[in-house]
Short mmCIF file of C-alpha atoms in Angstrom, two decimals:
data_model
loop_
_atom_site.label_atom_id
_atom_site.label_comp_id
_atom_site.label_asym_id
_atom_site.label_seq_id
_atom_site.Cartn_x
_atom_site.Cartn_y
_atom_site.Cartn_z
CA UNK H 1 -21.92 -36.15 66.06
CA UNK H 2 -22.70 -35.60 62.58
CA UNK H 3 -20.53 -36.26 59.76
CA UNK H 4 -18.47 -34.33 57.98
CA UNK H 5 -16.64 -33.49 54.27
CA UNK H 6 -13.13 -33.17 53.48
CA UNK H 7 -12.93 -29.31 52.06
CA UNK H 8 -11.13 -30.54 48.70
CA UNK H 9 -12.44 -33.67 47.38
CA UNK H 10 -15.38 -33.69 49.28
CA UNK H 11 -15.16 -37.61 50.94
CA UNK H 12 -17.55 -38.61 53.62
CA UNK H 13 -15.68 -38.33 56.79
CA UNK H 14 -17.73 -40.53 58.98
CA UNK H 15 -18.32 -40.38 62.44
CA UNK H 16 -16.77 -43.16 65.03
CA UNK H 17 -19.17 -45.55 65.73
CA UNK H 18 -22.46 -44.07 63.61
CA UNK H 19 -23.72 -45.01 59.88
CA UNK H 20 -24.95 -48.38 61.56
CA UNK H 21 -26.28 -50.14 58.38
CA UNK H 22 -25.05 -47.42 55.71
CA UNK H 23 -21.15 -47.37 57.04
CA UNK H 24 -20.22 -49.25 53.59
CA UNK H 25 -22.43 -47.97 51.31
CA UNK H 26 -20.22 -44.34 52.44
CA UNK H 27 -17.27 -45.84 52.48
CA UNK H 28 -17.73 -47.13 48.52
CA UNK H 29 -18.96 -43.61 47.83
CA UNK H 30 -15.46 -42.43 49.70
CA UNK H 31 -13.51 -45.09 47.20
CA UNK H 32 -15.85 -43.75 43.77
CA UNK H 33 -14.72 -40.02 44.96
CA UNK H 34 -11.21 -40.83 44.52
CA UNK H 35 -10.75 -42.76 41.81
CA UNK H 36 -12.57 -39.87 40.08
CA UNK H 37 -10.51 -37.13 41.38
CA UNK H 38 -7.52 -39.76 40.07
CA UNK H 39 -8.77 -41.26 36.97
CA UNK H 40 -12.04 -39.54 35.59
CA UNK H 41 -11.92 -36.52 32.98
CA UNK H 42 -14.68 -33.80 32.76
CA UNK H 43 -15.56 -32.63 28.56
CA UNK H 44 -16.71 -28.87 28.21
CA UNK H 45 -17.83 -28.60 24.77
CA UNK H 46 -18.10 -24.53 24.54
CA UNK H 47 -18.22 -22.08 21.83
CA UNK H 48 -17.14 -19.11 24.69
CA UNK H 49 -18.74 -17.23 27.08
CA UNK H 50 -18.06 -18.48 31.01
CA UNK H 51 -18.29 -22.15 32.22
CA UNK H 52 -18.79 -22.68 35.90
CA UNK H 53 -17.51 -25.87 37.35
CA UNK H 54 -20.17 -28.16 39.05
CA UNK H 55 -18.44 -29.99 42.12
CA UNK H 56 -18.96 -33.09 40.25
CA UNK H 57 -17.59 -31.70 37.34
CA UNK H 58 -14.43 -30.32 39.31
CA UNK H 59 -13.55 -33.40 41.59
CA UNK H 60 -11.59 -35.52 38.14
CA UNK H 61 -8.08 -35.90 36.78
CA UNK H 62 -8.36 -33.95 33.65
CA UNK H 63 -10.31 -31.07 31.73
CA UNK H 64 -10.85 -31.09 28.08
CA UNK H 65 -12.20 -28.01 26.61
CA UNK H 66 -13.21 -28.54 23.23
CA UNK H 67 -15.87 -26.63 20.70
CA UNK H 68 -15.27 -23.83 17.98
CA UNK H 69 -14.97 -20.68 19.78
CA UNK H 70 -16.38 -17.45 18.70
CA UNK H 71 -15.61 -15.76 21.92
CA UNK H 72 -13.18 -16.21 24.73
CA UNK H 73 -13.61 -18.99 26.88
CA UNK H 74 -13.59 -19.35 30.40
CA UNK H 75 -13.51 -22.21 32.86
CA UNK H 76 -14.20 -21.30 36.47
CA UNK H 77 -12.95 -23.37 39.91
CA UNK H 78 -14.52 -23.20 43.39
CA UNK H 79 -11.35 -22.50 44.33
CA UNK H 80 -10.80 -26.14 46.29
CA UNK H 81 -7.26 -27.57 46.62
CA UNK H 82 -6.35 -30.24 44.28
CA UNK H 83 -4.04 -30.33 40.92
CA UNK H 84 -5.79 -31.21 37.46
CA UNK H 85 -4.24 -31.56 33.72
CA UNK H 86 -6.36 -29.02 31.51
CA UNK H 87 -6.13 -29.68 27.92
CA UNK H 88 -7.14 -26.77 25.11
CA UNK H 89 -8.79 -28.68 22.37
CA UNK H 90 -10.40 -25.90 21.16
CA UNK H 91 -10.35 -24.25 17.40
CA UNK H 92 -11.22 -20.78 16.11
CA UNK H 93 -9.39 -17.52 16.95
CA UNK H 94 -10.16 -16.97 20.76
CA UNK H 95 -8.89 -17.28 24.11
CA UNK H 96 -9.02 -20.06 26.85
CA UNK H 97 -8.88 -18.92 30.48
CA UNK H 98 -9.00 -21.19 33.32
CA UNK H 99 -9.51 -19.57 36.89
CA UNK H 100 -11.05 -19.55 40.32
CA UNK H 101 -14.29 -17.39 40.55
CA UNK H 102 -13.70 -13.93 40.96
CA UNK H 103 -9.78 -14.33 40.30
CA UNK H 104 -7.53 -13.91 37.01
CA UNK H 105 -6.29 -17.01 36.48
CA UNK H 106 -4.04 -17.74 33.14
CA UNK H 107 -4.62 -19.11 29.25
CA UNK H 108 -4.33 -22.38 28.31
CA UNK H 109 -2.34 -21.96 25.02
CA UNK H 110 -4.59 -23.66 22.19
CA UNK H 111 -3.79 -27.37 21.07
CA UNK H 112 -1.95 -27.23 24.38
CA UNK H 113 -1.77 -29.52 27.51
CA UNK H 114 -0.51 -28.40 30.85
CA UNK H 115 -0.89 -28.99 34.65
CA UNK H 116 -2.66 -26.98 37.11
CA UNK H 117 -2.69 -26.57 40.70
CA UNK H 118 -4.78 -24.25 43.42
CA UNK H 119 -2.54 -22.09 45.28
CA UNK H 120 -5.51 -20.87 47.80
CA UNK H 121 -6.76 -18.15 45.56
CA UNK H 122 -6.26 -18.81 42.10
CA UNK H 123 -5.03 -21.58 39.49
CA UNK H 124 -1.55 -21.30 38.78
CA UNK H 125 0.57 -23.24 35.93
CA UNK H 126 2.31 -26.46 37.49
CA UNK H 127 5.79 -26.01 35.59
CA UNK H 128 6.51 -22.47 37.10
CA UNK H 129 8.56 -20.52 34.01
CA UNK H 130 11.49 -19.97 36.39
CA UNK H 131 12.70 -23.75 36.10
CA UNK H 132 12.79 -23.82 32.04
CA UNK H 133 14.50 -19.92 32.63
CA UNK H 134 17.71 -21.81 34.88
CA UNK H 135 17.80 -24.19 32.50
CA UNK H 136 20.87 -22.70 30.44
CA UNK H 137 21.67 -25.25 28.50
CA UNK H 138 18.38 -26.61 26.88
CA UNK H 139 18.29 -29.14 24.01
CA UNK H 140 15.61 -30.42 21.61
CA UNK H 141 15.28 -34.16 20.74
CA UNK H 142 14.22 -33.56 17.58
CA UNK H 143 13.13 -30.43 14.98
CA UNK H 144 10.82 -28.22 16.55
CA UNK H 145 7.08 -26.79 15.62
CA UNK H 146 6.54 -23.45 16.37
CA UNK H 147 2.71 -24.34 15.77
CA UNK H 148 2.07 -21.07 14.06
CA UNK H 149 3.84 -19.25 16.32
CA UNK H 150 6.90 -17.08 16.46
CA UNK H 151 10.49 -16.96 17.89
CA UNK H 152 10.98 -13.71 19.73
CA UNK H 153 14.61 -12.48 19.55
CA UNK H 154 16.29 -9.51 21.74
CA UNK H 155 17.88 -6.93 20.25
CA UNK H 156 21.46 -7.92 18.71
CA UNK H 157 20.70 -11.49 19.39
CA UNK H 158 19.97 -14.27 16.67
CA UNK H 159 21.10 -17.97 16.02
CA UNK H 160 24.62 -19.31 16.49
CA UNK H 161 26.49 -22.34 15.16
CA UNK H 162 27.53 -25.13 17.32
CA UNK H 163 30.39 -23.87 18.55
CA UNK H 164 28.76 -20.81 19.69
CA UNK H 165 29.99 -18.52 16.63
CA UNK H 166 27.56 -15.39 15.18
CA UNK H 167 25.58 -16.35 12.44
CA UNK H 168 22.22 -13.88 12.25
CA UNK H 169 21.68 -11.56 13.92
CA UNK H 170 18.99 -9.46 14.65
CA UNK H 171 18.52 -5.58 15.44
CA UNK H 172 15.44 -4.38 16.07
CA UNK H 173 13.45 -1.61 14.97
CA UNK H 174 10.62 0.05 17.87
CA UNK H 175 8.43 0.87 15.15
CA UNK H 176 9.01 -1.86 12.81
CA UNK H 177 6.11 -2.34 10.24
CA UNK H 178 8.26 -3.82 7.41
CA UNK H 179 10.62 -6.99 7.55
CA UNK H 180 11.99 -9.73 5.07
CA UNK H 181 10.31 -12.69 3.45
CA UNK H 182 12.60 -15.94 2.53
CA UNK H 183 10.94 -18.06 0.38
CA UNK H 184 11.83 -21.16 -0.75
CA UNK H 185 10.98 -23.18 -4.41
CA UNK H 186 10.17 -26.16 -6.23
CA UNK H 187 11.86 -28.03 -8.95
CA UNK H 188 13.05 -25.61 -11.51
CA UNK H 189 12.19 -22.33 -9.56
CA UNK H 190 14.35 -19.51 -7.44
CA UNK H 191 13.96 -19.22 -3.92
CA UNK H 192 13.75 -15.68 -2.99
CA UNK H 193 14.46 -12.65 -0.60
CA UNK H 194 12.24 -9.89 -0.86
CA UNK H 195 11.04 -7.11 1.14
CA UNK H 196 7.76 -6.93 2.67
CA UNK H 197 5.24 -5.19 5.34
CA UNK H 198 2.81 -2.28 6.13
CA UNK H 199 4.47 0.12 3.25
CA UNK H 200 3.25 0.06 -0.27
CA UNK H 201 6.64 0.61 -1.97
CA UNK H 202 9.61 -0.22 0.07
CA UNK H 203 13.72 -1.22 -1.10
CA UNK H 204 15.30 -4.50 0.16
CA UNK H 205 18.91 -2.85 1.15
CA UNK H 206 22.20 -5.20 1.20
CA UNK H 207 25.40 -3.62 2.45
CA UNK H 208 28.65 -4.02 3.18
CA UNK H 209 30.80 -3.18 6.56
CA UNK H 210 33.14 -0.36 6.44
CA UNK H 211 34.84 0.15 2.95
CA UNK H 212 33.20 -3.55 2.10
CA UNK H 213 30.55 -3.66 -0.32
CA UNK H 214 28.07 -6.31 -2.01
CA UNK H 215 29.37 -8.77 -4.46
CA UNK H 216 27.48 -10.98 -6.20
CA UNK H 217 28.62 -14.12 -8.07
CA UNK H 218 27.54 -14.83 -11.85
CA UNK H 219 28.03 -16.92 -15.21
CA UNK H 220 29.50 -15.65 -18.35
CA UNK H 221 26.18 -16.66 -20.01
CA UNK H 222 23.78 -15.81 -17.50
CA UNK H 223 25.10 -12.28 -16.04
CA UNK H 224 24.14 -10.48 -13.12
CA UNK H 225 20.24 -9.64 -13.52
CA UNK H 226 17.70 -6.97 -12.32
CA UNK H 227 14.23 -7.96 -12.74
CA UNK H 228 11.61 -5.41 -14.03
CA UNK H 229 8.35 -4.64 -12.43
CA UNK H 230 6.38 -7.53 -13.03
CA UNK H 231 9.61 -9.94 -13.39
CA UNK H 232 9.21 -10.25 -17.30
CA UNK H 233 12.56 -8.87 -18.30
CA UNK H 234 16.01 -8.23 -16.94
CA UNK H 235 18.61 -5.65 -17.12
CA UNK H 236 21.52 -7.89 -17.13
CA UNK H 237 25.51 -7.18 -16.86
CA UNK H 238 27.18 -10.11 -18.78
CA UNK H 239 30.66 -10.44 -20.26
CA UNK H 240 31.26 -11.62 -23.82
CA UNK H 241 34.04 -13.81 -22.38
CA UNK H 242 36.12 -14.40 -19.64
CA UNK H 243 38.02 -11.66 -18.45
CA UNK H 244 41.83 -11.36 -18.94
CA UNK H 245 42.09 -8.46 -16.16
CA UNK H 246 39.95 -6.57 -13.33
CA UNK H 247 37.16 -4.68 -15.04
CA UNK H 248 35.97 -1.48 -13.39
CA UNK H 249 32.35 0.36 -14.04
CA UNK H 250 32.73 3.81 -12.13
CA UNK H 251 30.15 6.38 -11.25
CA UNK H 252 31.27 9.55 -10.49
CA UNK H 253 30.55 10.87 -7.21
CA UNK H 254 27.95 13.53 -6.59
CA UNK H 255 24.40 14.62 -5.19
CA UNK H 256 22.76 14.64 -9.01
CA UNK H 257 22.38 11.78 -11.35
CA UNK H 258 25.70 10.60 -12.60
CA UNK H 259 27.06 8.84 -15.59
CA UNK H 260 28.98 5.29 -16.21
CA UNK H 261 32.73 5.60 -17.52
CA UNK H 262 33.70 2.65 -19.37
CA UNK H 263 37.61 1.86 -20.05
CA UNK H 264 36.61 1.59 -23.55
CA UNK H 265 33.74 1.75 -26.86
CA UNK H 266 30.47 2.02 -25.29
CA UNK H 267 28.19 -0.05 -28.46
CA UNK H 268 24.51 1.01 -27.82
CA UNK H 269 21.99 -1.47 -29.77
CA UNK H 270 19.00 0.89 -29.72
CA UNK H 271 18.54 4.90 -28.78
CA UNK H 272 20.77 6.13 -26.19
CA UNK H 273 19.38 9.10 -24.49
CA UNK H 274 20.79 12.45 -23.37
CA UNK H 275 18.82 13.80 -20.22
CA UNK H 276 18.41 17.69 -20.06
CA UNK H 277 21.28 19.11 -18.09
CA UNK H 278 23.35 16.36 -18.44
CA UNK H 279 26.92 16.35 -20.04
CA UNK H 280 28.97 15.09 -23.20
CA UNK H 281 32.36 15.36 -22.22
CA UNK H 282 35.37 15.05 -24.52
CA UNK H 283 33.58 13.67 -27.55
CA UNK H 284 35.67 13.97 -30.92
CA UNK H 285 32.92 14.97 -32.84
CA UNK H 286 32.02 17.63 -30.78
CA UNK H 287 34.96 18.96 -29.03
CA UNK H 288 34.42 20.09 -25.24
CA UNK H 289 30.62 20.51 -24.53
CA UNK H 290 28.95 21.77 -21.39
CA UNK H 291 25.34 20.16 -22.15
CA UNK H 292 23.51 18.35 -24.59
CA UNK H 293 21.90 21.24 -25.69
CA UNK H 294 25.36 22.70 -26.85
CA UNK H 295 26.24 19.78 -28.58
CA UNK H 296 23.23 19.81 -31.15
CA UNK H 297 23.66 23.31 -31.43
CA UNK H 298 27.63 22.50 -32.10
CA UNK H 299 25.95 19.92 -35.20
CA UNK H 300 22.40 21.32 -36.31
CA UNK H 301 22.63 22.74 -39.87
CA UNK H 302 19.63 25.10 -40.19
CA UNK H 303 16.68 24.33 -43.08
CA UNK H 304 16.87 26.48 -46.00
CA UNK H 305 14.64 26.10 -48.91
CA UNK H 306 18.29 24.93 -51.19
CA UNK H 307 19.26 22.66 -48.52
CA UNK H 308 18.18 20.28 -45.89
CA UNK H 309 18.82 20.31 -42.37
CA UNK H 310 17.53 20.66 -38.08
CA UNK H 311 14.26 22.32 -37.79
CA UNK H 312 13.80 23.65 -34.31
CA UNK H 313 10.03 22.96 -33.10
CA UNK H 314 8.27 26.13 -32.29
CA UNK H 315 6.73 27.32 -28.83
CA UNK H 316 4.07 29.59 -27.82
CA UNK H 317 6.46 32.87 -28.14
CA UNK H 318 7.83 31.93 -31.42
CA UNK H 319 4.64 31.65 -33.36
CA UNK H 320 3.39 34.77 -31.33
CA UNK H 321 6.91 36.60 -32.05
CA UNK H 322 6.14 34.75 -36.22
CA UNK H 323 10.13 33.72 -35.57
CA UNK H 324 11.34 32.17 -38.83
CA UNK H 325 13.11 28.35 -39.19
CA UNK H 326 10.47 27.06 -36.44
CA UNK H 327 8.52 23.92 -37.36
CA UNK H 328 4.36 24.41 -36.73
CA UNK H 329 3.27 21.24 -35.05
CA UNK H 330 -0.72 21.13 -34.10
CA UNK H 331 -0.59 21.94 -30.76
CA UNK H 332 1.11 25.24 -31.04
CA UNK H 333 -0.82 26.68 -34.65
CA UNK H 334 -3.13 28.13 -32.99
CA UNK H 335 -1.18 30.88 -31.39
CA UNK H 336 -0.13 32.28 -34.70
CA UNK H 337 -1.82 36.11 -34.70
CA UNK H 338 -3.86 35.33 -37.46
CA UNK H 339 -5.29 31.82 -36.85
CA UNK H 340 -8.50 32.32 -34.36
CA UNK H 341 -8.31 31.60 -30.94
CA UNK H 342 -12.04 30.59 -30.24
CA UNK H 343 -14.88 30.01 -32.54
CA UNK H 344 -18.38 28.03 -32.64
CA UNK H 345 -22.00 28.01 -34.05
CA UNK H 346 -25.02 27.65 -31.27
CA UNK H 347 -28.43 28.01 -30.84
CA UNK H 348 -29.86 31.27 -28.66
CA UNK H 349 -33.37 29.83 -28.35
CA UNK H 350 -34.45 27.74 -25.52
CA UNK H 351 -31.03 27.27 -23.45
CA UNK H 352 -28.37 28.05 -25.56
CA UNK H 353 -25.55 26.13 -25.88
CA UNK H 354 -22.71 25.45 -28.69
CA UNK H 355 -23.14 22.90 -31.24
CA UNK H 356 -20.67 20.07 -32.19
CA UNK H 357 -17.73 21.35 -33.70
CA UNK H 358 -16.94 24.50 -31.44
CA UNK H 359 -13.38 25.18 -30.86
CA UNK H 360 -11.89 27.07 -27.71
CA UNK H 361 -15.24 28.14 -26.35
CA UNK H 362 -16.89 27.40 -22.70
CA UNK H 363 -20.48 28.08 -20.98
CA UNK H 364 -22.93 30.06 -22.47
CA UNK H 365 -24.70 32.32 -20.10
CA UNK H 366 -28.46 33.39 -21.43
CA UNK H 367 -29.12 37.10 -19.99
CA UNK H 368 -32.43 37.52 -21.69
CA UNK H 369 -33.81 37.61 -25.01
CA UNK H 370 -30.74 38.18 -27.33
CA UNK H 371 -27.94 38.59 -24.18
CA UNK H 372 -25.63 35.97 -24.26
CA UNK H 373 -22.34 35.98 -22.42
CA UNK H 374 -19.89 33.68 -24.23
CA UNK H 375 -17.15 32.24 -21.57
CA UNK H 376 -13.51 30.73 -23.03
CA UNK H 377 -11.99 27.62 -22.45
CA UNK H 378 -8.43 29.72 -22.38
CA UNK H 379 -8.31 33.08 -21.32
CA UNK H 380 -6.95 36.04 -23.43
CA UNK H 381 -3.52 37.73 -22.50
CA UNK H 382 -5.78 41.03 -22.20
CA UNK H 383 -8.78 42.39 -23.37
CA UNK H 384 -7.31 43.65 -26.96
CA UNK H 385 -8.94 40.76 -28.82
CA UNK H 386 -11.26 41.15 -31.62
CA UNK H 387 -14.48 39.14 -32.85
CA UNK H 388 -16.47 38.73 -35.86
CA UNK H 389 -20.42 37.55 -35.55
CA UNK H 390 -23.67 36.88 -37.72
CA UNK H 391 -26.80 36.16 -36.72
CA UNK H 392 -29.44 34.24 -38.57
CA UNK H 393 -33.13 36.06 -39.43
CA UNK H 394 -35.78 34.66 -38.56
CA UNK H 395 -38.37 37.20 -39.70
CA UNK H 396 -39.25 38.50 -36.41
CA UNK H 397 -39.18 42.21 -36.73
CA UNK H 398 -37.13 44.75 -39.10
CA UNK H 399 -35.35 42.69 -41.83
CA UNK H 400 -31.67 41.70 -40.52
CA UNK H 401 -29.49 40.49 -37.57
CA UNK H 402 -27.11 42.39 -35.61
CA UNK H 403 -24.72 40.75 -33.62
CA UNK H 404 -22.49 43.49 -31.32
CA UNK H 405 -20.66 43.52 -27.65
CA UNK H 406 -23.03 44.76 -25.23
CA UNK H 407 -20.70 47.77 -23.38
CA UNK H 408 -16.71 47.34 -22.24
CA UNK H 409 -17.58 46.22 -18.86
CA UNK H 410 -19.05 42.90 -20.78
CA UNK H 411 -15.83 42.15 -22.55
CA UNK H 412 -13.22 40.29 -19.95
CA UNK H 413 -10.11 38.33 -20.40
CA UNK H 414 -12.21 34.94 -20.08
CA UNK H 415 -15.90 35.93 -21.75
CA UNK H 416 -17.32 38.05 -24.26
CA UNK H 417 -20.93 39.44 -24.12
CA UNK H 418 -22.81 39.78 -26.47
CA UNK H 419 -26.15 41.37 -28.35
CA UNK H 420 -28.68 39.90 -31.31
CA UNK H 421 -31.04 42.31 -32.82
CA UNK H 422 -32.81 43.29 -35.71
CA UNK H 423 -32.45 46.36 -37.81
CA UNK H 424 -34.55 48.30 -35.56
CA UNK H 425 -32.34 47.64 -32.60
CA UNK H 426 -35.09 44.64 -30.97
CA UNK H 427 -33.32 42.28 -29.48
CA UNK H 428 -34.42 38.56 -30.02
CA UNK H 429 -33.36 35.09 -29.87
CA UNK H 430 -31.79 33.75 -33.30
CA UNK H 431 -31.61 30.17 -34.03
CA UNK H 432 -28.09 30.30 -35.58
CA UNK H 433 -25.19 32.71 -34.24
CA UNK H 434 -21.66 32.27 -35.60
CA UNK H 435 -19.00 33.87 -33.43
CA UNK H 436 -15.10 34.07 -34.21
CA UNK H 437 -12.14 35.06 -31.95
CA UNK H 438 -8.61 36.55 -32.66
CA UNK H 439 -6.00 37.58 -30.08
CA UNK H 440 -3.29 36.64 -27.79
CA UNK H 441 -3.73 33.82 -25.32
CA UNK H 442 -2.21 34.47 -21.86
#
């Protein structure tokens, strides 16, 4: 009878009586077999991609996988019976899976160790999860490493003191892209709390429970700070000395904006500013207002040429309506009815186009010889605006240059078109064309 292998570790089962002259030479292969299967280690170096188990290479103790990955790794079994200790030695972001051919197997968490055995059909983890789950009252021998990795916490669950008391806890959020960073500092610097996450611009938001609300401690000296933008400046509270009694800032309740009542002299070192639509209420000086605007107009003295006093800027409809005791600032003069709305000098050879210096005008759109249409940079209320134009002669033709509107339809609200032609009405193109508008600006 021939001999035969054991199915797992593969040792020479020999027949009774045979192997005359060769019985020992199987018997120390037998011995080598197992001390390999017990002692020896198999190295597979791998950068990823599927590794397939030679039977020499699966009969050891021990698998290291080492190698920077650039792919997900996998180590595949025969499937034999036996137990091994695989070891991830591994670097680079991927994946090392360690399975029977044609099966699923499981990962082999990197810089990890852990012990395998076959079940029949697949590898399975030697330390089934359900005995560290009944273990209800674990405890660490000394700090641990998460190793890069995080703790994962069930809703309204968190960390505890010894005694069991609430000390975080955490509530989730399904969608959560945001969370908190706690940072800690060197010698001389602040640790911090801040808000971070997906979201460009997000608040950090600390609240109290119930009627409860946030207090925060602080030094005479110091105050209670908020940083600006790029943490160069605060906005600090501070008291000028110890307080003899509560001190109470209220804001008044509401949907708008609302103000800060002081029990006592407000003293402003700078400008203090009055928002539009916001109240002065009570003032001495002022009696009863309902708005900031009623309060300078309770004050203003208005500028006569004997005495001095508030000049009100003018607007569009007060230097169209000419309205009297309205200062002219530059960016309203030109809606006065006699200051020109539009204006410029070009050239109507070639392709014509306004030279430096032109003021309200647009495109120029060449027609033909002498048809220009001139387009604005504002548009006119209506088409009840006027225009003055030369031309410059350039001997061509009758002596003199016309410059005239072509028909009404070429006059718009927004362009003006126009003719250049000599004395005996022949159009042609003049080298110099002066153009000025008056009107009233929509």
């Amino acid at each position: 009878m021939a001999d035969t292998l054991t199915p797992n570790i593969l040792l020479t089962n020999q027949t009774e009586g045979g192997n005359d002259n060769t019985w020992g030479v199987k018997a120390d292969d037998n011995f080598e077999q197992t001390d390999n299967k017990f002692g020896d280690t198999t190295s597979v170096a791998t950068t990823g991609g599927t590794t397939v188990l030679t039977d020499e290479q699966e009969i050891v103790n021990a698998v290291k996988v080492s190698g920077t990955l650039v792919s997900n790794a996998t180590v595949e079994f025969s499937g034999r019976g036996g137990t091994w200790i695989i070891q991830n030695a591994t670097s680079g972001s991927f994946s090392v899976t360690v399975k029977v051919t044609g099966q699923t197997g499981f990962t082999v968490v990197q810089g990890t160790s852990t012990v395998v055995w076959c079940n029949g059909t697949d590898l399975v983890e030697g330390v089934p999860t359900a005995e560290l789950v009944s273990d209800t009252s674990p405890q660490a021998g000394g700090d641990i490493d998460m190793n890069g990795h995080n703790i994962g916490f069930d809703d309204a669950t968190g960390i505890t003191d010894d005694a069991g008391n609430e000390q975080v806890r955490f509530q989730k959020t399904a969608s959560a892209v945001n969370q908190i960073d706690i940072t800690n500092a060197a010698t001389g610097g602040s640790p911090s709390i801040a808000a971070t996450g997906g979201d460009t611009n997000i608040d950090l938001t600390l609240a109290g429970q119930g009627t409860g609300g946030v207090v925060a401690n602080f030094k005479q000296g110091t105050g209670l700070g908020i940083l600006d933008s790029d943490s160069s400046h605060a906005l600090k509270l501070t008291t000028s000395s110890n307080l003899t009694a509560q001190r109470t800032l209220t804001l008044v309740p509401g949907d708008a904006d609302r103000t800060v009542t002081l029990s006592g002299n407000l003293t402003v070192s700078g400008t203090a500013t009055i928002p539009a639509g916001t109240a002065l209420v009570a003032a001495n000086n002022l009696s009863d207002v309902s708005s900031a605007a009623t309060a300078f107009g309770n004050i203003k003295q208005a500028a006569t040429t004997a005495a001095t006093g508030v000049l009100q800027k003018a607007d569009q409809t007060a230097m169209e309506a000419l309205t009297s005791g309205r200062a002219v600032t530059a960016d309203v003069q030109h809606f006065h009815p006699g200051h020109p709305k539009a204006g410029g000098n070009f050239d109507g050879t070639g392709t014509p186009a306004f030279r430096s210096g032109d003021y309200g005008m647009g495109a120029i759109t060449d027609n033909g010889t002498g048809d220009y249409t001139l387009a604005f940079d504002t548009a006119f209320a209506n088409t009840n605006y006027w225009c003055a134009g030369w031309g410059r002669f350039d001997g061509v033709g009758a002596e003199g240059a016309l410059v005239s509107a072509f028909n009404a339809a070429a006059k718009t609200a927004s362009a003006f078109r126009i003719g250049v032609s000599d004395t005996d009405a022949s159009h042609y193109d003049s080298a110099e064309i002066g153009v000025t508008f008056w009107g009233d600006y929509a």
